[in-house]
PDB file of C-alpha atoms in Angstrom:
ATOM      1  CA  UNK A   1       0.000   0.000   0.000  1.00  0.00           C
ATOM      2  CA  UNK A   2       2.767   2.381   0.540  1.00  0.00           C
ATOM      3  CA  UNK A   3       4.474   1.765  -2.235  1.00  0.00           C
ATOM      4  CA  UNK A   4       1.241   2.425  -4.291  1.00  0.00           C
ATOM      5  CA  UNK A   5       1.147   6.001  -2.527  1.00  0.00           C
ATOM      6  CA  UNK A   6       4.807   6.931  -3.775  1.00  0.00           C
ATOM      7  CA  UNK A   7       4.305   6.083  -7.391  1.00  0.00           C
ATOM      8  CA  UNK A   8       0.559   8.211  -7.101  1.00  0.00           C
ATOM      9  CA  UNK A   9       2.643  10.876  -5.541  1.00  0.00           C
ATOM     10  CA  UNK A  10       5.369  10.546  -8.080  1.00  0.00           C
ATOM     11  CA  UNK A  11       3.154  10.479 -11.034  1.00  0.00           C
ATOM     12  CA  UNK A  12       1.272  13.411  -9.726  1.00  0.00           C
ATOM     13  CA  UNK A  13       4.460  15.423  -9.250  1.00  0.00           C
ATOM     14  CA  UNK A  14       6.038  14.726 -12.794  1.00  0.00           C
ATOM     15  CA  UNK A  15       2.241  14.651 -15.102  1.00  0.00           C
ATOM     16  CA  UNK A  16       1.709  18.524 -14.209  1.00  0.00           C
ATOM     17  CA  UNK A  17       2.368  19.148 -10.619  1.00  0.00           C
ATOM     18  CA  UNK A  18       5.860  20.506 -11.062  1.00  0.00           C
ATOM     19  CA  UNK A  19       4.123  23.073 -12.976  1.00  0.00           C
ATOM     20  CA  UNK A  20       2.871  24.622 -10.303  1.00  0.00           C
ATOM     21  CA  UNK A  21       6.281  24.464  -8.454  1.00  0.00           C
ATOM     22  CA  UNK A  22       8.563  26.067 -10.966  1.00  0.00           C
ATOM     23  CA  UNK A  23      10.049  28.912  -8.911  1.00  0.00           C
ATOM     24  CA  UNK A  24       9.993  26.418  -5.756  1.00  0.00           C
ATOM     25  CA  UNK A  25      12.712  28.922  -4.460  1.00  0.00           C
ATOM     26  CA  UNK A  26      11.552  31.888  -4.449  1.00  0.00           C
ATOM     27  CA  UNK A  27       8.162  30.326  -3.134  1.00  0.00           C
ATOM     28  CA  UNK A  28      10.271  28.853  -0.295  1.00  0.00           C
ATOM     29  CA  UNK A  29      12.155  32.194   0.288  1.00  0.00           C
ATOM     30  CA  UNK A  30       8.698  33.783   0.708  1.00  0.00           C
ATOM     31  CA  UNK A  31       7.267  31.685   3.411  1.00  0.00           C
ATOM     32  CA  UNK A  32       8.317  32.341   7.062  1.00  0.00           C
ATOM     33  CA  UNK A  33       7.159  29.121   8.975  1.00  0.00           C
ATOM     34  CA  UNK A  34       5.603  25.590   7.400  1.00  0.00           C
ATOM     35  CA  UNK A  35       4.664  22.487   9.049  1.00  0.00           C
ATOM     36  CA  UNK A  36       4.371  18.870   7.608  1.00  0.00           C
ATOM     37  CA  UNK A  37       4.726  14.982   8.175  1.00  0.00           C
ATOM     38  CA  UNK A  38       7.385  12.895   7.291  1.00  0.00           C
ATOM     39  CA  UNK A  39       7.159   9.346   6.233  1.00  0.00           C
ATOM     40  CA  UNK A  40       8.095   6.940   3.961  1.00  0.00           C
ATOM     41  CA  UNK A  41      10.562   3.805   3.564  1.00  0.00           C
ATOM     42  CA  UNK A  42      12.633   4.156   6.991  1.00  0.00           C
ATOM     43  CA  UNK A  43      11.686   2.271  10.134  1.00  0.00           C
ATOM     44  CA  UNK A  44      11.342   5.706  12.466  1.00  0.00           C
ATOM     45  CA  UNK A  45       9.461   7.169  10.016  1.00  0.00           C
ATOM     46  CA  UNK A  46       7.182   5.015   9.282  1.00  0.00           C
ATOM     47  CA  UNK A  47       6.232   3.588  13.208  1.00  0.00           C
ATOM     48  CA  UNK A  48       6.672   7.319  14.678  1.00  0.00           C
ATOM     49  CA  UNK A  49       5.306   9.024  11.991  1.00  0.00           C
ATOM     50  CA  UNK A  50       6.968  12.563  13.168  1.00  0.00           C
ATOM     51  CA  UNK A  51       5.426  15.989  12.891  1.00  0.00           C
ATOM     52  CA  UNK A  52       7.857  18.739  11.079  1.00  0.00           C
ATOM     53  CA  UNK A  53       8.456  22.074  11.916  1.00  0.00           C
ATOM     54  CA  UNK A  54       9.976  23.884   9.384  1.00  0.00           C
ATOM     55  CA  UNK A  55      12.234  27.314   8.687  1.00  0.00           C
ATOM     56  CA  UNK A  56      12.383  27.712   4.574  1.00  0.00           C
ATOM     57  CA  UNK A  57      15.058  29.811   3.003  1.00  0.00           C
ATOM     58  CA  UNK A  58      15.852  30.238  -0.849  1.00  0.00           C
ATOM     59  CA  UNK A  59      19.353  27.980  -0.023  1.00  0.00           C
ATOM     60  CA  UNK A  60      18.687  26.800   3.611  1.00  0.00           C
ATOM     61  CA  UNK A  61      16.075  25.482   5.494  1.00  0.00           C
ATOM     62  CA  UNK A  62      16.276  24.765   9.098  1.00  0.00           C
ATOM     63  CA  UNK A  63      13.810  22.533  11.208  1.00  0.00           C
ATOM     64  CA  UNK A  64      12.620  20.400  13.862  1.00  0.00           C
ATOM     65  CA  UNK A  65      11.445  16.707  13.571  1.00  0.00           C
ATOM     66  CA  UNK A  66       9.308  14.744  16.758  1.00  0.00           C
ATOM     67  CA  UNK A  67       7.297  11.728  16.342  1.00  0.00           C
ATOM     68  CA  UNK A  68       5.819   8.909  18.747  1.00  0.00           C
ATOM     69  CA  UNK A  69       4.634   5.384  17.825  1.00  0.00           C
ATOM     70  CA  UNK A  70       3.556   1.953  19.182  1.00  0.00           C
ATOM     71  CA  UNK A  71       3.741  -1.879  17.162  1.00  0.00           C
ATOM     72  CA  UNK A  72       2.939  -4.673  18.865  1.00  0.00           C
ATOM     73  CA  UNK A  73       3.537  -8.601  18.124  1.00  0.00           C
ATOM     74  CA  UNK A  74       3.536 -12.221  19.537  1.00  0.00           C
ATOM     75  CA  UNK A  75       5.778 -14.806  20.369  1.00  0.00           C
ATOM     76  CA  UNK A  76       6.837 -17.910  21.673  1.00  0.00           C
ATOM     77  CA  UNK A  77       8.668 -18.097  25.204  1.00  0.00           C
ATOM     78  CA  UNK A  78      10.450 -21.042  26.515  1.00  0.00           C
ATOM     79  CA  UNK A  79      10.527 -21.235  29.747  1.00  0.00           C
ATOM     80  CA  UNK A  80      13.574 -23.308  31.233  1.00  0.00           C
ATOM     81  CA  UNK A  81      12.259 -23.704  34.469  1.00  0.00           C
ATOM     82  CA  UNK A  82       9.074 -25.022  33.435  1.00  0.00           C
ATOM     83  CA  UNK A  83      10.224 -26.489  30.323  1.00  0.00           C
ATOM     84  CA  UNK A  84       6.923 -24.960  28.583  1.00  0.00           C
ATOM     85  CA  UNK A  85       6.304 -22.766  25.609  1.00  0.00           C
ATOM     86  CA  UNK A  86       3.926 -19.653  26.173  1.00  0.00           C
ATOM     87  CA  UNK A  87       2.275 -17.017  24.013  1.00  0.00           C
ATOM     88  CA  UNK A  88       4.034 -13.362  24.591  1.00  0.00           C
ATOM     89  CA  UNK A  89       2.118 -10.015  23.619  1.00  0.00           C
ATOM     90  CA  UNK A  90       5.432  -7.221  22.883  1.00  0.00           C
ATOM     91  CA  UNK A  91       5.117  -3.948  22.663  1.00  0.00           C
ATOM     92  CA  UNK A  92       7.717  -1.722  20.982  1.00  0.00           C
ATOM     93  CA  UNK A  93       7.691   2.141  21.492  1.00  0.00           C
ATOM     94  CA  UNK A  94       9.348   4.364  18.801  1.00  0.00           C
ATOM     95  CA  UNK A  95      10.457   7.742  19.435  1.00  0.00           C
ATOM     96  CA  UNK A  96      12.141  10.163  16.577  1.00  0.00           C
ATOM     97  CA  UNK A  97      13.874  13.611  17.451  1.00  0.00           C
ATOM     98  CA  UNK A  98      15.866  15.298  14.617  1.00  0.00           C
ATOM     99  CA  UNK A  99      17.433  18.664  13.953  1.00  0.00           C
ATOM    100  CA  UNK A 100      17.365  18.834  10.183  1.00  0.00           C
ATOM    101  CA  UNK A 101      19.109  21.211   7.434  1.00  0.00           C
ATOM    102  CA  UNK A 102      18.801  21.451   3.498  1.00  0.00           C
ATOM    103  CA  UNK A 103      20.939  22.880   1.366  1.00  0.00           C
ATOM    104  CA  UNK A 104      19.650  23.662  -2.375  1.00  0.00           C
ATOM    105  CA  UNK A 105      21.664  22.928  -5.001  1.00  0.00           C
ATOM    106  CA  UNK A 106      19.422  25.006  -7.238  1.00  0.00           C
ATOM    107  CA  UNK A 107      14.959  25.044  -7.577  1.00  0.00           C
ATOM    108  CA  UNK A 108      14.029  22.147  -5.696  1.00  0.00           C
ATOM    109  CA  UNK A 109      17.571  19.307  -6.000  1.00  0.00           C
ATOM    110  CA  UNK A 110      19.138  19.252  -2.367  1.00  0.00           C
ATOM    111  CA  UNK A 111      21.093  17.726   0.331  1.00  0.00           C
ATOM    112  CA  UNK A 112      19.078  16.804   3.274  1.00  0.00           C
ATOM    113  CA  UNK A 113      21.302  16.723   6.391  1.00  0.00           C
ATOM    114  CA  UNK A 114      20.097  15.557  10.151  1.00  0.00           C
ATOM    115  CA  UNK A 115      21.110  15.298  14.225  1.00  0.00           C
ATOM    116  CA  UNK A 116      18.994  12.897  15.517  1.00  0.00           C
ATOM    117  CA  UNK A 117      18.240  11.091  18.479  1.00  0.00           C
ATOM    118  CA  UNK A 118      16.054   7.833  17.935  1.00  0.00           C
ATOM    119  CA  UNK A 119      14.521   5.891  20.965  1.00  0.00           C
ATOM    120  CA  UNK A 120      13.337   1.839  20.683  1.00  0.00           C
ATOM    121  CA  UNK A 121      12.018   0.426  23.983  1.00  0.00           C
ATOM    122  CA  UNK A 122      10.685  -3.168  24.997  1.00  0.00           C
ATOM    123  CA  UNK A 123       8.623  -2.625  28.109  1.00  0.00           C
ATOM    124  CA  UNK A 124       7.599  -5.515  30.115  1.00  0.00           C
ATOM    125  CA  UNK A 125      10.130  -7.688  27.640  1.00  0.00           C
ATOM    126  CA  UNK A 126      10.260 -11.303  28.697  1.00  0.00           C
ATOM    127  CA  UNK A 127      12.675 -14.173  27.518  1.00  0.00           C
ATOM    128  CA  UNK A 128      12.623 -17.797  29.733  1.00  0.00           C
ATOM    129  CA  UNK A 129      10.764 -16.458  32.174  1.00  0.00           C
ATOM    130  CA  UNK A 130      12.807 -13.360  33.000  1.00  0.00           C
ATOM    131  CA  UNK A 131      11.033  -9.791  32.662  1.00  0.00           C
ATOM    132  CA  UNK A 132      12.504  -6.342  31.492  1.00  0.00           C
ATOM    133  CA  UNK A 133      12.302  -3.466  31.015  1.00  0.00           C
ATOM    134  CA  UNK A 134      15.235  -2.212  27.637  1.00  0.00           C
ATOM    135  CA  UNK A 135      15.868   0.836  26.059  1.00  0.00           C
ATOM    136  CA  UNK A 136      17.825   2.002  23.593  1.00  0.00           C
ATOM    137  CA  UNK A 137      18.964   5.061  22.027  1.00  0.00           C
ATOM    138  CA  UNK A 138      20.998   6.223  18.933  1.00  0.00           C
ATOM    139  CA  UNK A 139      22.647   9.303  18.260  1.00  0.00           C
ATOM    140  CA  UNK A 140      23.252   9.402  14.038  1.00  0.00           C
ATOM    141  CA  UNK A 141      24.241  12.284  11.719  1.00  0.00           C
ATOM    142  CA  UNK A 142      21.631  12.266   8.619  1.00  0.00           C
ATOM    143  CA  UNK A 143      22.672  12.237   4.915  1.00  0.00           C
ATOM    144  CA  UNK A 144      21.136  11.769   1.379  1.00  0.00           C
ATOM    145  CA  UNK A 145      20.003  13.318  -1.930  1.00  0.00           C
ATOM    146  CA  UNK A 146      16.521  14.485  -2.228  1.00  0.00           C
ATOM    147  CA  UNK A 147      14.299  16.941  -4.637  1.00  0.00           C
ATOM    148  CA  UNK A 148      11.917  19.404  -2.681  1.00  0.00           C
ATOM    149  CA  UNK A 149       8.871  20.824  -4.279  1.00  0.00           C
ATOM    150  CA  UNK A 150       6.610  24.028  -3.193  1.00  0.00           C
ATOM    151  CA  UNK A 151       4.047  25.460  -4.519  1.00  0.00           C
ATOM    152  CA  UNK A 152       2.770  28.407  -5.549  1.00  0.00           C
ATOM    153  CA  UNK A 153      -0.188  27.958  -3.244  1.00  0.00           C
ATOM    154  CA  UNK A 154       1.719  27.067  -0.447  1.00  0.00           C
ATOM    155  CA  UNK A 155       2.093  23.368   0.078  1.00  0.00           C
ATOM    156  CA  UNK A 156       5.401  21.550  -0.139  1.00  0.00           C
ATOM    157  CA  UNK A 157       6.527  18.018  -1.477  1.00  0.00           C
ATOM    158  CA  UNK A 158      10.269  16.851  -0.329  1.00  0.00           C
ATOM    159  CA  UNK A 159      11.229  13.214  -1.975  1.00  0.00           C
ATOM    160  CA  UNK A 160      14.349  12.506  -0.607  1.00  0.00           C
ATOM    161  CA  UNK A 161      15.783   9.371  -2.771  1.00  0.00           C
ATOM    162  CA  UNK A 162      17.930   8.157  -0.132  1.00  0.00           C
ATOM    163  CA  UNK A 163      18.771   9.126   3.550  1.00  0.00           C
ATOM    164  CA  UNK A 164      21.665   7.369   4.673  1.00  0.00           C
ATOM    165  CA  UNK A 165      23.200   7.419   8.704  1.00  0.00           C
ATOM    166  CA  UNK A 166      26.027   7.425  10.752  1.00  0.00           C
ATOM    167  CA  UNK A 167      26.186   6.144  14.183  1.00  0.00           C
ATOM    168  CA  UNK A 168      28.077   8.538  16.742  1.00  0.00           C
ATOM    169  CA  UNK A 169      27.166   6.806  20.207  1.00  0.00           C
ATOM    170  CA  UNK A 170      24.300   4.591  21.169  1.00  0.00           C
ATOM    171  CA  UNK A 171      22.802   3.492  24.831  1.00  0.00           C
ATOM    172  CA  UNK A 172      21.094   0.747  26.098  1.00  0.00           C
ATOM    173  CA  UNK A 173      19.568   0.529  29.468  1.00  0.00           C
ATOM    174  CA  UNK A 174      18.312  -3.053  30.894  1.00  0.00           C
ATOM    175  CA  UNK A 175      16.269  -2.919  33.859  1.00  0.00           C
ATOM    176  CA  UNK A 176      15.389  -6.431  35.890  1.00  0.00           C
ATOM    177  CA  UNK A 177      11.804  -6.550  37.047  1.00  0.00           C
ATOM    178  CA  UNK A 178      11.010 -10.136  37.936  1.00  0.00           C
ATOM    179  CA  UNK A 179      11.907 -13.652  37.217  1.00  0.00           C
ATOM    180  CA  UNK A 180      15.338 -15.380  38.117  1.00  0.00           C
ATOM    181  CA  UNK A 181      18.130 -13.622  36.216  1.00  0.00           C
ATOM    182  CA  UNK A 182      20.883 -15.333  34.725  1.00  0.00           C
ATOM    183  CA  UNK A 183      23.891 -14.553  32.873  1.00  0.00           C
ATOM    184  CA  UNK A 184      22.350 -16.033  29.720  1.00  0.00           C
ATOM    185  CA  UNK A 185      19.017 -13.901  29.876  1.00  0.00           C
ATOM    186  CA  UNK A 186      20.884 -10.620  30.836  1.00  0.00           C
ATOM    187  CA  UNK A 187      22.997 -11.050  27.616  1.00  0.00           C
ATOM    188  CA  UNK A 188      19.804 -11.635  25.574  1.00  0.00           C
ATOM    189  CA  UNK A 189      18.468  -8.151  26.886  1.00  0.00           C
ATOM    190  CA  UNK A 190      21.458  -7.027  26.029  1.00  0.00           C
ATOM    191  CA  UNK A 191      22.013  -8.261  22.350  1.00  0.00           C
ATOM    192  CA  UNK A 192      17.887  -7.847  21.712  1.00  0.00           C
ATOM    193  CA  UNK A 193      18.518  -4.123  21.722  1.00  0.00           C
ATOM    194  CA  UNK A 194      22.445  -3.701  20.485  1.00  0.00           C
ATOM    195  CA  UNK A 195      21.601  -5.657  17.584  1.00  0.00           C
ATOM    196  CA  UNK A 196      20.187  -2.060  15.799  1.00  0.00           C
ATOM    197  CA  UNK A 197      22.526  -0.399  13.428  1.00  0.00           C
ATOM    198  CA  UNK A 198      22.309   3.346  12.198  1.00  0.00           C
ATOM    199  CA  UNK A 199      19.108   3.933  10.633  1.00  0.00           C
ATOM    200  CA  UNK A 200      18.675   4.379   6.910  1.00  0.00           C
ATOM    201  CA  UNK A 201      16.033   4.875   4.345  1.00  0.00           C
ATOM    202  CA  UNK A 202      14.626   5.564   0.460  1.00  0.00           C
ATOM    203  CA  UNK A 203      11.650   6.918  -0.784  1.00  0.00           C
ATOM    204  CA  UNK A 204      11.675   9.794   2.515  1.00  0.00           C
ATOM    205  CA  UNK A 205       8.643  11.806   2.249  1.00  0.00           C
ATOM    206  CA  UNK A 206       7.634  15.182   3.921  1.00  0.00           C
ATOM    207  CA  UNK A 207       4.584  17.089   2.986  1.00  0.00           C
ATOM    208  CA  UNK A 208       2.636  19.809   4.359  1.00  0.00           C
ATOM    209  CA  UNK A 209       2.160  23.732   4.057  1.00  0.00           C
ATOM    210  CA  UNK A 210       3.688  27.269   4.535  1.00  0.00           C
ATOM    211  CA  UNK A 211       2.960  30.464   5.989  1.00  0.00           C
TER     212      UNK A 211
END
């Protein structure tokens, strides 16, 4: 279903739309504040789905990013001491925080930069008996290549064709709330969230309007 959204967005944007985004710089230049949503093909994106605030300048624009989100699965547990298999119910809670930058390499073709903080947390996480609580952070620079359109009646359409990341420091806290801990399960807790690398995505989508 997503995908089916980009190409309707894409074929939008290149069977006319652009045509109403030709001076997409001086239409930027001439708005003071906008505010949008960014999804797309990233994992933060698309479980936090983060609101944007937005500064637009003819060859900078400056902004905010902050999103929440919840996804929930089941699983099997083994349980060593019993030696039985139950049912889990997981929760995962997403959390996005970015300080973004673009710098225009002309109308609309740009290079999207970021600081950002993302948050992944396993409440009530349980493996062989032995309940959690883990968190984990990640501190990433933000890179890509992206094309940004806005129009002459305000609204905005940035594509960016690939956002890449690079760790700088990550976290993970592991907090024992019941069940007999082991060396074994703590290390599980432990990998479960260190496991994450530096978050990267295509198809990056923010839309929304200016003031």
């Amino acid at each position: 279903m997503r995908m089916k959204i980009i190409i309707l967005c894409l074929a939008l944007l290149f069977s006319g739309g652009l045509t109403f985004a030709e001076n997409s710089a001086f239409n930027r230049n001439d708005q003071t504040v906008r505010l949008g949503q960014k999804s797309g093909t990233h994992l933060m994106y698309a479980t936090s789905t983060p609101l944007v605030l937005e500064f637009p300048g003819t060859d900078w624009t400056l902004g905010f990013t902050s999103g929440s989100g919840e996804y929930n699965y089941s699983y099997k547990d083994y349980n060593s001491s019993s030696g039985l298999y139950t049912t889990k119910t997981q929760s995962i809670n997403f959390s996005t925080q970015e300080v973004t930058a673009r710098y225009y390499l002309g109308n609309s073709f740009n290079i999207p930069l970021g600081y950002a903080n993302y948050k992944i947390s396993y409440p009530e996480w349980v493996y062989s008996g032995v309940t959690y609580d883990i968190e984990y952070s990640i501190t990433q620079l933000n890179y890509g290549i992206g094309n940004e359109w806005t129009y002459d009646w305000g609204g905005y359409f940035g594509l960016d064709w690939y956002q890449g990341g690079s760790k700088i420091n990550d976290e993970v806290k592991v907090k024992h709330k019941s069940g007999t801990e082991t060396s074994s399960t703590l290390a599980e807790a432990t990998k479960t969230s260190t496991d994450i690398k530096a978050f990267a995505g295509v198809f990056v989508m923010t839309f929304g309007f200016g003031f």
